[in-house]
Coordinates of C-alpha atoms in Angstrom, one line a residue:
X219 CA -6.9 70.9 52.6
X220 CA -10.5 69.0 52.3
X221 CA -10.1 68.5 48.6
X222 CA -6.7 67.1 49.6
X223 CA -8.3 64.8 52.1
X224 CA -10.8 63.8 49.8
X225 CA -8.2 62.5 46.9
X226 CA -6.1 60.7 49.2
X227 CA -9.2 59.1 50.9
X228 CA -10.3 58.3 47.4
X229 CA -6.8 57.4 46.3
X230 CA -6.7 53.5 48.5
X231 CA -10.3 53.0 46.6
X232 CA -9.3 53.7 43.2
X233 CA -6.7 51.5 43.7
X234 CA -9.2 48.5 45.5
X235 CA -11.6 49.2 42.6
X236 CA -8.8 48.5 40.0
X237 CA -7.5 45.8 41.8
X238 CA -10.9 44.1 42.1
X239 CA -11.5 44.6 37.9
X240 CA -7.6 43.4 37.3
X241 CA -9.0 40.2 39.9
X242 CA -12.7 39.6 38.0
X243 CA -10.5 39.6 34.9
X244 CA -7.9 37.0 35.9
X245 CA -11.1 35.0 37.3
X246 CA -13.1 35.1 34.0
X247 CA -9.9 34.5 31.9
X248 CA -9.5 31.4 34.0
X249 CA -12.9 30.1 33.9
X250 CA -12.6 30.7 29.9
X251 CA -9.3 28.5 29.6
X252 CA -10.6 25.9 31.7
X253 CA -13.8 25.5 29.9
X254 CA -11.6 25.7 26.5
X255 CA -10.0 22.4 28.3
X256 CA -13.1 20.8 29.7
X257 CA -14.6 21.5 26.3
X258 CA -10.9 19.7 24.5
X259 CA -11.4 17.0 26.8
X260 CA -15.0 16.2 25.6
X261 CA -14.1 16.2 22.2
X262 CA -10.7 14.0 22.6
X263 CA -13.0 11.7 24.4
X264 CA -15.5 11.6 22.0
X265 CA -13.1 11.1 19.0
X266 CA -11.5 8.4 20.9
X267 CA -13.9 5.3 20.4
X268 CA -14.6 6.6 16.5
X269 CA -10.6 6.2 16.0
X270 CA -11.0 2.7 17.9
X271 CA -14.3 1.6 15.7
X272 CA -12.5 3.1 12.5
X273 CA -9.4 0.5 13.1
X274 CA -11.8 -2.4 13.9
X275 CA -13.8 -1.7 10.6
X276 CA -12.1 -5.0 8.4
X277 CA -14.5 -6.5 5.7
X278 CA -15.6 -10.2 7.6
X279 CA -13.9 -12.0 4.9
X280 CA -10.7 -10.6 5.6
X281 CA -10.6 -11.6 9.2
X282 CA -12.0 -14.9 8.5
X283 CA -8.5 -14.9 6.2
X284 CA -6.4 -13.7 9.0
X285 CA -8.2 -16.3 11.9
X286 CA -7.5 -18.8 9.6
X287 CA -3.8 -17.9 8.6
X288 CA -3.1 -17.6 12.2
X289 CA -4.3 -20.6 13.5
X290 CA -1.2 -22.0 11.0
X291 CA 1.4 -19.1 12.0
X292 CA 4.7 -20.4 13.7
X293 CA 7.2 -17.9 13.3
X294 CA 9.8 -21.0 12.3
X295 CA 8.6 -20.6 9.0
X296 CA 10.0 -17.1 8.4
X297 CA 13.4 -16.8 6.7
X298 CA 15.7 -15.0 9.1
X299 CA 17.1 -13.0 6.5
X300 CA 14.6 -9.9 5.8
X301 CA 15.1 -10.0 2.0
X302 CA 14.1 -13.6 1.9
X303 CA 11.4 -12.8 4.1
X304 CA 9.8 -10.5 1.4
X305 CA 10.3 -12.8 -1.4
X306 CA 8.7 -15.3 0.5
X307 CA 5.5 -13.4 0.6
X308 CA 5.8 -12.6 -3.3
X309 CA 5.8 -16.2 -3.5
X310 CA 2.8 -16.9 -1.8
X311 CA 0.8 -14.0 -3.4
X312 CA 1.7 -15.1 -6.9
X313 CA 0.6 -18.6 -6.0
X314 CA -2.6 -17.5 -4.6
X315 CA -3.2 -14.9 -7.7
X316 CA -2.9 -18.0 -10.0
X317 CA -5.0 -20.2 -7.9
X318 CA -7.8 -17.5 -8.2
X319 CA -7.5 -17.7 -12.1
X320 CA -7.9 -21.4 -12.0
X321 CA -10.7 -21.5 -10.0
X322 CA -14.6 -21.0 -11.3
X323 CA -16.5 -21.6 -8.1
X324 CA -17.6 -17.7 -7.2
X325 CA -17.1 -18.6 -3.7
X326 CA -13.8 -19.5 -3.7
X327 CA -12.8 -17.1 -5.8
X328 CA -14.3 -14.5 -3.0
X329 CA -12.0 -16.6 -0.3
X330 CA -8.9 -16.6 -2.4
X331 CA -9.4 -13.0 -2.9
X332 CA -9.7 -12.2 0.7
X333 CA -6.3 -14.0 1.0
X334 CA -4.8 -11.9 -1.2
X335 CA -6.2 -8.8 0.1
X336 CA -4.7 -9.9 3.5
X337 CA -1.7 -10.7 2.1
X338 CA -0.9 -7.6 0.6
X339 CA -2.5 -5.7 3.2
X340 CA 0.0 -7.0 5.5
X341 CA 3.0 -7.3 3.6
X342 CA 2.5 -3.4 2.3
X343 CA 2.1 -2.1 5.6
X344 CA 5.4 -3.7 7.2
X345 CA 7.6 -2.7 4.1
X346 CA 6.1 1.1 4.9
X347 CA 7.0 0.9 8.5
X348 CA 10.0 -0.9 8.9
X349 CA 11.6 -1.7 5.1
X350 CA 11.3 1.5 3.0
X351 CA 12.6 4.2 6.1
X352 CA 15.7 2.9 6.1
X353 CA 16.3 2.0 2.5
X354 CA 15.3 5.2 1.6
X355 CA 18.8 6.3 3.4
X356 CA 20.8 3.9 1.7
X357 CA 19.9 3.6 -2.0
X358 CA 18.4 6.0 -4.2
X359 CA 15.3 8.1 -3.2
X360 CA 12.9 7.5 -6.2
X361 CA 13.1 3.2 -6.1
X362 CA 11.4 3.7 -3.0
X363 CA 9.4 6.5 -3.6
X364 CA 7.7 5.0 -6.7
X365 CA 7.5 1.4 -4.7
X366 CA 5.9 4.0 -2.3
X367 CA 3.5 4.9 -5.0
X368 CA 3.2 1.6 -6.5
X369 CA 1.5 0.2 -2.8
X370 CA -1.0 3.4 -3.1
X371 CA -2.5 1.8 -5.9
X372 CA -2.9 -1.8 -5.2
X373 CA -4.4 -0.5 -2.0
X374 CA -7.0 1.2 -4.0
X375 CA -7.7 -2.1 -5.7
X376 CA -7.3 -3.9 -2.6
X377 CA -10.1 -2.0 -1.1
X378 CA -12.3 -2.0 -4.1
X379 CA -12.4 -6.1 -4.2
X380 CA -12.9 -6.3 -0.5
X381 CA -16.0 -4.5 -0.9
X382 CA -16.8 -6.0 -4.6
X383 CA -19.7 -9.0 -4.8
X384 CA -17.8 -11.7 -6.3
X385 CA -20.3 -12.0 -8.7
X386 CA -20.3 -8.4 -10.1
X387 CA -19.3 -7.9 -13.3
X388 CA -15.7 -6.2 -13.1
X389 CA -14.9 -8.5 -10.3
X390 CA -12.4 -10.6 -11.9
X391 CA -11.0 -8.1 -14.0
X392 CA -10.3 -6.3 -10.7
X393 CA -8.2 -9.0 -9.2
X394 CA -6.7 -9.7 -12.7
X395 CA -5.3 -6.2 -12.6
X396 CA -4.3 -6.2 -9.4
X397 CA -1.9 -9.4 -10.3
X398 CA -0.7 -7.4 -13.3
X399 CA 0.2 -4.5 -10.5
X400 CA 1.9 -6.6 -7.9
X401 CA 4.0 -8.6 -10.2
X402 CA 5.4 -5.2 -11.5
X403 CA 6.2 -4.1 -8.0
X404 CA 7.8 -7.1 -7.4
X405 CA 9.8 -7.6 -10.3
X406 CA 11.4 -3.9 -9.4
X407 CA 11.4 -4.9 -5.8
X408 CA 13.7 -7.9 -6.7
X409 CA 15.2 -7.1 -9.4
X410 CA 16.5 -3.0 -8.4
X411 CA 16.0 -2.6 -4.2
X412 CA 16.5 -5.5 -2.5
X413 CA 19.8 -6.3 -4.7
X414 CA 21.1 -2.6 -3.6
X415 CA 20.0 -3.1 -0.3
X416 CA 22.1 -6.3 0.2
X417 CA 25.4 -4.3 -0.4
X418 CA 24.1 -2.0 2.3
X419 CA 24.5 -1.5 5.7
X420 CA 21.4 -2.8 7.0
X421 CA 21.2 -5.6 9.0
X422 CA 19.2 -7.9 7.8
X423 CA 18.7 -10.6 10.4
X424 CA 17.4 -8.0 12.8
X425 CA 15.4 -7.0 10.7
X426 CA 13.4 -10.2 9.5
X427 CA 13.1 -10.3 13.4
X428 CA 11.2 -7.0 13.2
X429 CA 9.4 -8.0 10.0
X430 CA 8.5 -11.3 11.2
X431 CA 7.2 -9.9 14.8
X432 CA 5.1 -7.1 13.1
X433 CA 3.4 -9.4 10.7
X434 CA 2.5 -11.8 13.2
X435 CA 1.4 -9.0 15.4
X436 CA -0.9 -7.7 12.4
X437 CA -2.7 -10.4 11.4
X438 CA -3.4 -11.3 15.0
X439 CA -5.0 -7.8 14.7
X440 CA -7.4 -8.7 11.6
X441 CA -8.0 -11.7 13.1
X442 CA -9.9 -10.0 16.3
X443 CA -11.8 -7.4 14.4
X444 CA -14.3 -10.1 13.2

């Protein structure tokens, strides 16, 4: 009888005692998970500003380009057809690529540059976002792929002459390349995608609006990063 006693008085402790671990337990997981998220938290906060400081990092001559380009911007000057729209910048890019060639002054040839580099910088990033998704549904996967490609490089370049002294020795050559790049791209641009893409089903008026509203919205961007 007494050892009985004695089991079923130590019985409700056993069961207090494994209670109180199975409670310290759920405590201590608890605290770890919220330190895992206090700890998160830190970091995302941290990371935060760097992501901010890494957007706002554009060479000064670039957003001199882009204050200067959008002091003249008036979006009645952009075709409302987004095939037209594209050309357009070819245009100007090929204009300013032979405007650098005919120019000696090292200065100017640093400003022209930085036009370009803007230029392209702006013109590659909205065919990326807003051209090359949806023609890669309706014509053939590698024309856009290998336009795809194509941008990789002249961003290479683009980057290399933005951070180039104008007076360093494979400074020209760099931009001279460049121009050999871009009039490749755009002679397969013209001549194979945006023909295909006419007899389509894209609408192109909405999508010059698109075009037109991103590329103000961009250069407005360069512009503050000064």
């Amino acid at each position: 009888m007494a050892k009985k006693a004695t089991k079923a008085r130590t019985a409700p402790r056993a069961k207090k005692a494994a209670k109180s671990t199975t409670a310290r337990r759920k405590t201590a997981t608890r605290a770890k998970t919220a330190t895992r998220r206090k700890s998160t938290a830190r970091t995302t906060t941290r990371r935060a500003p760097a992501r901010r400081d890494a957007a706002a990092k554009v060479p000064a001559a670039i957003a001199l380009a882009a204050q200067q380009l959008k002091a003249s911007l008036t979006v009645a000057e952009f075709p409302d057809d987004a095939i037209a729209l594209l050309q357009q910048d070819h245009r100007k890019v090929e204009s300013l690529f032979e405007e650098f060639e005919n120019t000696q002054s090292k200065a100017e040839k640093a400003s022209i540059a930085a036009k370009i580099c803007l230029e392209l910088r702006v013109h590659m990033q909205i065919e990326e976002e807003l051209l090359y998704p949806p023609a890669h549904k309706e014509i053939e996967h590698d024309l856009v792929d290998e336009a795809t490609v194509e941008h990789a490089s002249a961003k290479d370049l683009v980057h290399q002459i933005e951070t180039m002294d104008p007076a360093a020795h494979l400074y020209d050559a760099k931009v001279k390349v460049l121009s050999e790049y871009i009039k490749h791209h755009v002679k397969e641009e013209e001549n194979e995608m945006f023909p295909k893409l006419r007899g389509h089903n894209l609408n192109l008026h909405d999508l010059a609006a698109r075009l037109t509203k991103r590329k103000i919205e961009l250069i407005r961007n360069y512009a503050k990063a000064s």
